[in-house]
Amino acid sequence: MTAALSTDQLAERHAATLDAALDALRTRAYWSPHPEHPKAYGENGTLDAAAGQAAFEALRERRFELDQPGTDGWTGSEVSPYGPRLGIEYPHADVAVLLPAMRAAMRPWREAGPRTRALVCLEILKRINARTHEMAHAVMHTSGQAFTMAFQAGGPHAQDRGLEAVAYACAAQSEVERTAEWVKPQGKREPLTMAKEFTAAPRGIALVIGCNTFPTWNGYPGLFASLATGNPVLVKPHPRAVLPLALTVRTAREVLRETGFSPDLVALAAERDGEGLAKTLAVHPDVRIIDYTGSTAFGDWLEANARQARVHTEKAGVNTVVVDSTADYRGMLSNLAFSLSLYSGQMCTTPQNLLIPRGGIATDAGHKTYDEVVSDLAESVRQLLSDDTRANALLGALVNDQVKERLDAASRIGEVALASRAVTHPDFPDATVRTPVVVKLDGSKPDAEAAYFSECFGPVSFAVAVDSTADAVDLLRRTIREKGAMTVSAYTTSAEVEHLVEQVCLDESAQLSLNLTGGVYVNQTAAFSDYHGTSGNPAANASLCDPAFVTTRFTTVEVRRHP
Amino acid sequence: MTAALSTDQLAERHAATLDAALDALRTRAYWSPHPEHPKAYGENGTLDAAAGQAAFEALRERRFELDQPGTDGWTGSEVSPYGPRLGIEYPHADVAVLLPAMRAAMRPWREAGPRTRALVCLEILKRINARTHEMAHAVMHTSGQAFTMAFQAGGPHAQDRGLEAVAYACAAQSEVERTAEWVKPQGKREPLTMAKEFTAAPRGIALVIGCNTFPTWNGYPGLFASLATGNPVLVKPHPRAVLPLALTVRTAREVLRETGFSPDLVALAAERDGEGLAKTLAVHPDVRIIDYTGSTAFGDWLEANARQARVHTEKAGVNTVVVDSTADYRGMLSNLAFSLSLYSGQMCTTPQNLLIPRGGIATDAGHKTYDEVVSDLAESVRQLLSDDTRANALLGALVNDQVKERLDAASRIGEVALASRAVTHPDFPDATVRTPVVVKLDGSKPDAEAAYFSECFGPVSFAVAVDSTADAVDLLRRTIREKGAMTVSAYTTSAEVEHLVEQVCLDESAQLSLNLTGGVYVNQTAAFSDYHGTSGNPAANASLCDPAFVTTRFTTVEVRRHP
């Protein structure tokens, strides 16, 4: 097959970026090849804001063509959380035709080797990056994220996580791909000699089960880790967030074709209403790898039932902030206010339980009682979101009715320290935009535990009064161990408390941010430096990205013979 | 705590060995620090043959003391496959006491860091190595292996696999353990700066479920991989092969104590008759890692039910030899004869199905019909085992009655090309020693498939007549895919056939040996160079040792703060 884009050309374009990515994994210093400012786009073949919006609008009210094998109809019913229906239909796959086509595409992809696969993945990411403005609208109108967040988290930050996975995959496989001469002495006799070849071999078809809130950010690590390790990838998007992954699949297929590989190495499996396609695909014997982000119930089901596959899950957790003391009271309050407000708390990393000693805390602004801390935090959130334009830009829209129902129910759980407020969106009057609610709970009351000891996904936080910091640390441990946590945060000026919290996080495997008072928020992680999840507590059995995230996706096959 | 053996002393003793092991993993050239000849032992504090035997005899007919917490009685009923009962009783553990003690031992072990943990593991292995002559008897009289094999496979080769796991663990964790300064530019504003620390954190208690046939060789990789990654290890031996692992646990506890760590990082869980302890422990919430070698039924049960743990299994497979053609007919026959005879075929790596075209094969000794190949192989085995002394030294004893029952039943499955012969052991008249049986089957007959398409563990091989080499390759593919395989072997002078078999092994993830005609056998793998299993077919979900074998055992915990 002649390739429009040769391996040499790919290396010329991307080798330096790949090497920089491999280096960043080791140093874990700040690095990204993907600009995060919308104005950085518009030159060198990238779409500017207007072209991106036009491209998105041109997708609406029509069929999204993908020339994949085995299309047996069309499906799609996405409605933007901002109101408008998208009106896009996607090919529905006959998996009895599609899966064999994907398997048939594997061998040349395996034979290409880890570095060529990585370079092809980098070309895919580069083309996705060039259309970030289009993707931003696609993510905004499926997840409900505000535009800037949809642009950054759905664009460059997701692309960073994809590239990180490619780099990890390339490094892990490169350690394996080699030949060896093995010579074992036999005393006075001739030594035994063997020539050995070691190849990184893929497992089989990888299934990515997308989520509604972060279709690209949570989808790319698994997608690119599996593809870069030689596996075909079937993408089953959330039915309300198909478009961002459909665009991704289309770009991947285009690049695969141009580089001389079968486009069927990446395919879309959009589902019909109520089809339950994820369940069917997850237990298919040809599916050998699964990446999933979503509910604990379905994640647990996958882990228990998809026995033929390696299953990577990110499920629900309960994120805690231990508030012991601070040397920057205002900084703490404004940092927390931002964390609670961003995307209306619809992030798996948003803090939920703020554990505050009922005796109050020491701060640079003097001693603050529990009530003062809570009301000051409430005021901080109120001020942050007082302007509707700014509120809309931070909050985005509620992604679905269940989030709104949980928000409404939260006010009845305890004393409301900060009531939720409905915000009107100037461009999208049908959008449900809400500020977060903060509810006061007494940690010593058993009925309060029912509320704070489970995930309440959305703009709901609990200010839990605890007996002491030691009590908070105990509750933190129990929460991580039993419920899991994607993030832990703590504020303290005490080296001893810092040490205690660190020990809990090391004992129970949770990622810890200490004394965040500036422009870094506990709910955000940066690829190449921060890990997202640990894989060691019930919130997720995978970490983005650690070596285990890629080493599960390929095997090492040895062929040995006498030389 | 003062340590009798300091980290500096450990480094002085073992740093060079550890570095050599890390280097061997990369080059995959021949390397071992553990001499495999029995006569190499007896100096430098190692036991010689007489001292080893005496040490073994001194263990018999008494209690095996282990000062672990929570002993609630004594248990043990080992009887040597060679006849004598061992008469040893082991402490029975009250896991409600033992498991908390093991968890309590974790923190200092985690804080010691990857390299110190590796050095402590190397000290354990060195002391185990020094008592190899004692271990050889322990392995012989629990597994039924002949002495030389028990010495080598149960001693230096098992120690090599343990050391390999330590080296992999050290390398994988060392990549993680670091600090980083992260500086993100913010245009004209001050950059965002974070100080980050990354720690390799253990998952929790690791359970090793031992097997009867290779208690140390199959037990050490998981034991040492888990310990070196910071996890306490609870060893649940097979009730008929407790002693080799009890000796191992005792040595580990001794070294841990001397190096200033808690001995409770390694403990034994010997079980009472019919207690089903493995099932209870496997689903205990504190058990987070499991390593298992044994039946497919229990391996599948573990994978399905021990949801709180990372489960590494080696189960049953069906190993195939494709016989297409050879340039060394005598070499092929003698190599196969040895492979079929070694330890009476009681190895998960022993070839079972020899696929031979019914039209015969081309060889350097002229064309050979299917019948000639089979009868020549039978004659080769017969000659190899004609002398009883040599037969006893190669075959060892049948490990249990089930193996003998399968052997007896095999003669009724098809035409017997080579009948099994009972061999008398001069020292152990009660030992059941049997030469292998070779049964002819017609691969085109559906009733034959019932026999060759499932594992028949023990000294039973099927010479399966197939229509052609292409037919053999198809059957090979189907066998690996549906039944799994620990090994694949092929004999061919055709580059095309070689390529076809290689492709099948790469497609279906199986380890391949080509044209073995000398002193390397398909059932043997060498640590640091050969992989045992791939983790990619139904025979095993783990490979000894690849990066995935260790990366599943720890998590990376990050603590970030402003500097």
XYZ file of C-alpha atoms in Angstrom, chain B residues 29-341:
313
model
C 21.549 -12.261 27.581
C 22.358 -15.290 29.737
C 22.937 -14.310 33.361
C 22.490 -15.866 36.807
C 24.174 -15.348 40.165
C 22.904 -18.734 41.382
C 25.056 -21.762 40.445
C 22.940 -24.641 39.187
C 25.374 -27.483 39.862
C 24.903 -29.176 43.265
C 28.665 -29.440 43.684
C 29.004 -25.662 43.543
C 27.627 -25.509 47.086
C 29.421 -26.199 50.355
C 31.661 -23.172 50.769
C 31.166 -19.542 51.768
C 28.491 -20.429 54.253
C 26.437 -22.534 51.870
C 25.276 -26.025 52.751
C 26.863 -28.948 50.941
C 24.963 -32.069 49.948
C 25.342 -33.878 53.269
C 24.550 -30.823 55.384
C 21.532 -30.053 53.198
C 20.154 -33.544 53.565
C 20.770 -33.484 57.303
C 19.020 -30.129 57.602
C 16.021 -31.531 55.733
C 15.897 -34.652 57.896
C 16.063 -32.501 61.020
C 12.867 -30.766 59.958
C 10.866 -33.978 59.890
C 8.514 -35.318 62.550
C 8.342 -32.038 64.447
C 6.760 -28.616 64.529
C 8.054 -25.990 62.147
C 8.339 -22.942 64.394
C 7.491 -19.532 62.968
C 7.051 -16.751 65.481
C 4.235 -15.073 63.604
C 1.359 -13.356 65.385
C -1.987 -15.054 65.714
C -1.086 -18.744 65.728
C -4.172 -20.695 66.846
C -2.985 -24.262 66.388
C -0.865 -26.530 64.234
C -1.560 -28.288 60.973
C 0.222 -30.374 58.378
C -0.088 -33.757 56.673
C 2.469 -33.777 53.874
C 3.365 -37.162 52.447
C 6.195 -37.381 49.950
C 5.208 -38.590 46.472
C 8.181 -40.901 47.060
C 6.367 -42.526 49.954
C 7.457 -41.252 53.388
C 5.263 -38.942 55.382
C 7.077 -35.760 56.366
C 5.429 -35.467 59.753
C 5.829 -31.709 59.924
C 3.286 -29.416 61.544
C 3.027 -25.726 60.706
C 1.439 -22.910 62.672
C -2.168 -22.317 61.695
C -2.925 -18.618 61.464
C -5.766 -16.689 63.032
C -6.105 -14.242 60.156
C -8.072 -11.809 62.309
C -4.834 -11.306 64.230
C -2.286 -11.912 61.502
C -3.633 -9.602 58.795
C -3.739 -6.473 60.985
C -0.173 -7.232 62.128
C 0.898 -7.442 58.496
C -0.798 -4.141 57.638
C 0.822 -2.506 60.642
C 4.230 -3.448 59.261
C 3.770 -1.615 55.976
C 4.738 1.995 56.595
C 8.473 1.657 57.361
C 8.771 -0.783 54.476
C 7.165 1.751 52.123
C 9.360 4.522 53.472
C 12.496 2.455 52.891
C 12.062 3.047 49.160
C 12.454 0.758 46.137
C 16.199 0.236 46.213
C 16.472 -0.670 49.893
C 13.526 -3.020 49.524
C 15.293 -4.645 46.570
C 18.512 -5.050 48.552
C 16.642 -6.690 51.440
C 14.991 -9.071 48.950
C 18.415 -9.931 47.555
C 19.633 -10.791 51.050
C 16.619 -13.095 51.453
C 17.387 -14.767 48.141
C 21.040 -15.136 49.011
C 20.191 -16.952 52.244
C 17.685 -19.144 50.447
C 20.358 -19.908 47.885
C 22.840 -20.891 50.598
C 20.431 -23.617 51.740
C 19.617 -24.928 48.264
C 20.581 -28.477 49.174
C 18.026 -28.449 51.985
C 15.409 -26.888 49.671
C 16.078 -29.519 47.009
C 14.942 -32.269 49.373
C 11.952 -30.211 50.452
C 10.896 -29.701 46.822
C 11.619 -33.309 45.876
C 9.516 -34.680 48.712
C 6.537 -32.445 48.088
C 6.462 -32.170 44.276
C 7.812 -35.584 43.378
C 10.494 -34.060 41.188
C 13.692 -36.062 40.856
C 16.528 -34.722 42.993
C 18.494 -32.910 40.305
C 15.415 -31.196 38.945
C 14.185 -30.325 42.442
C 17.613 -28.876 43.097
C 17.775 -26.778 39.951
C 14.156 -25.789 39.313
C 13.321 -25.496 42.996
C 16.637 -23.824 43.841
C 18.719 -21.594 41.543
C 16.135 -21.338 38.769
C 13.396 -20.321 41.215
C 15.813 -17.908 42.890
C 16.600 -16.440 39.460
C 12.883 -15.855 38.851
C 12.568 -14.225 42.255
C 15.523 -11.967 41.582
C 14.143 -11.106 38.155
C 10.897 -9.978 39.783
C 12.841 -7.869 42.293
C 14.789 -6.210 39.500
C 11.630 -5.458 37.480
C 9.977 -4.047 40.583
C 12.974 -1.892 41.422
C 13.184 -0.519 37.884
C 9.464 0.249 37.621
C 9.296 2.019 40.972
C 12.507 3.936 40.433
C 10.889 5.547 37.396
C 8.181 6.867 39.703
C 10.100 7.986 42.791
C 11.051 11.582 42.183
C 10.400 15.205 42.945
C 9.602 17.853 40.375
C 9.303 21.576 40.167
C 6.450 22.510 37.861
C 6.456 26.039 36.453
C 3.635 27.021 34.120
C 4.033 30.350 32.301
C 1.096 32.778 32.668
C 1.908 35.386 30.017
C 2.783 38.643 31.722
C 1.725 37.378 35.150
C 3.892 35.397 37.532
C 4.155 31.750 36.518
C 2.283 29.116 38.498
C 4.751 27.029 40.462
C 4.278 23.770 42.274
C 6.624 21.443 44.126
C 5.646 17.820 43.628
C 6.703 14.596 45.277
C 5.921 11.184 43.804
C 6.025 8.005 45.860
C 5.570 4.374 44.904
C 2.894 3.213 47.343
C 1.964 -0.437 47.940
C -1.592 -1.709 47.383
C -2.008 -3.807 50.516
C -1.561 -7.406 51.539
C -0.482 -9.738 48.739
C -1.596 -13.345 48.781
C 0.487 -16.036 47.111
C -1.431 -19.268 46.512
C 1.170 -21.948 45.929
C 1.015 -25.032 43.748
C 2.012 -28.636 44.351
C 4.407 -29.169 41.462
C 6.612 -26.042 41.564
C 6.090 -24.422 44.966
C 9.140 -22.145 44.745
C 9.574 -21.637 40.991
C 5.955 -20.575 40.572
C 5.715 -18.922 43.981
C 8.780 -16.683 44.030
C 7.916 -14.271 41.202
C 4.703 -13.096 42.847
C 6.143 -13.220 46.355
C 9.183 -11.111 45.520
C 7.411 -8.784 43.096
C 4.860 -7.919 45.792
C 7.390 -7.604 48.594
C 9.758 -5.471 46.532
C 6.883 -3.112 45.686
C 6.183 -2.558 49.374
C 3.378 -5.023 50.035
C 3.265 -7.539 52.896
C 3.011 -11.081 51.526
C 0.893 -13.863 52.945
C 1.902 -17.235 51.552
C -0.822 -19.884 51.371
C 0.981 -23.031 50.218
C -0.599 -26.045 48.587
C -1.395 -28.421 51.490
C 0.845 -31.077 49.949
C 3.763 -28.683 49.339
C 4.051 -26.511 52.430
C 7.657 -27.102 53.402
C 9.475 -25.305 50.552
C 7.429 -22.145 51.126
C 7.608 -22.434 54.928
C 11.408 -22.472 54.644
C 11.177 -19.455 52.365
C 8.929 -17.561 54.782
C 11.202 -18.355 57.711
C 14.235 -17.003 55.886
C 12.378 -13.892 54.770
C 11.225 -13.164 58.323
C 14.746 -13.642 59.653
C 16.215 -11.190 57.144
C 13.445 -8.627 57.628
C 14.051 -8.672 61.367
C 17.811 -8.345 60.997
C 17.450 -5.422 58.611
C 15.227 -3.551 61.043
C 11.848 -4.221 59.464
C 8.911 -6.124 60.841
C 9.101 -9.860 60.119
C 5.330 -9.747 59.681
C 5.845 -8.430 56.163
C 6.034 -12.101 55.173
C 3.874 -14.769 56.795
C 2.637 -18.279 56.210
C -0.978 -19.383 56.064
C -0.908 -23.165 56.222
C -4.403 -24.595 56.083
C -6.255 -27.370 57.806
C -7.660 -30.243 55.751
C -10.665 -29.105 53.782
C -10.491 -25.591 55.207
C -10.657 -23.882 51.790
C -8.498 -21.086 53.152
C -7.533 -19.717 49.740
C -11.162 -18.839 49.015
C -11.592 -17.074 52.324
C -8.386 -15.083 52.038
C -8.882 -14.247 48.362
C -11.975 -12.158 49.029
C -10.753 -10.547 52.272
C -10.917 -6.750 51.882
C -7.316 -6.325 53.061
C -5.985 -8.656 50.358
C -5.221 -6.465 47.360
C -2.934 -8.636 45.239
C -3.169 -12.345 44.436
C -0.757 -14.663 42.645
C -2.030 -18.103 41.807
C -0.815 -21.141 39.918
C -3.153 -24.074 39.471
C -6.377 -25.261 37.939
C -8.347 -23.209 35.446
C -11.478 -23.669 37.526
C -10.073 -22.000 40.631
C -8.113 -19.443 38.614
C -11.319 -18.393 36.885
C -13.075 -18.286 40.245
C -10.407 -15.968 41.607
C -10.574 -13.674 38.584
C -14.341 -13.466 38.881
C -14.652 -13.141 42.643
C -11.568 -11.495 44.138
C -12.752 -8.130 42.836
C -10.869 -6.126 45.486
C -7.503 -7.534 44.354
C -5.229 -7.578 41.330
C -5.262 -11.239 40.366
C -2.356 -12.870 38.547
C -3.076 -16.409 37.405
C -1.346 -19.248 35.670
C -3.911 -21.869 34.736
C -4.099 -24.771 32.299
C -3.300 -24.632 28.611
C -2.759 -27.018 25.743
C 0.765 -26.936 24.362
C 1.292 -27.773 20.727
C 4.220 -28.909 18.588
C 3.818 -28.354 14.852
C 5.893 -30.973 13.037
C 6.293 -29.877 9.405
C 9.837 -30.872 8.403
C 13.319 -30.936 9.873
C 16.969 -30.836 8.871
C 17.908 -32.865 11.974
C 15.499 -35.746 12.403
C 17.456 -37.454 15.206
C 17.953 -34.173 17.012
C 14.245 -33.425 16.826
C 13.291 -36.860 18.125
C 15.725 -36.805 21.037
C 14.780 -33.241 21.963
C 11.069 -34.115 21.955
C 11.703 -37.361 23.866
C 13.412 -35.426 26.631
C 10.652 -32.790 26.729
C 7.947 -35.441 27.067
C 9.848 -37.325 29.785
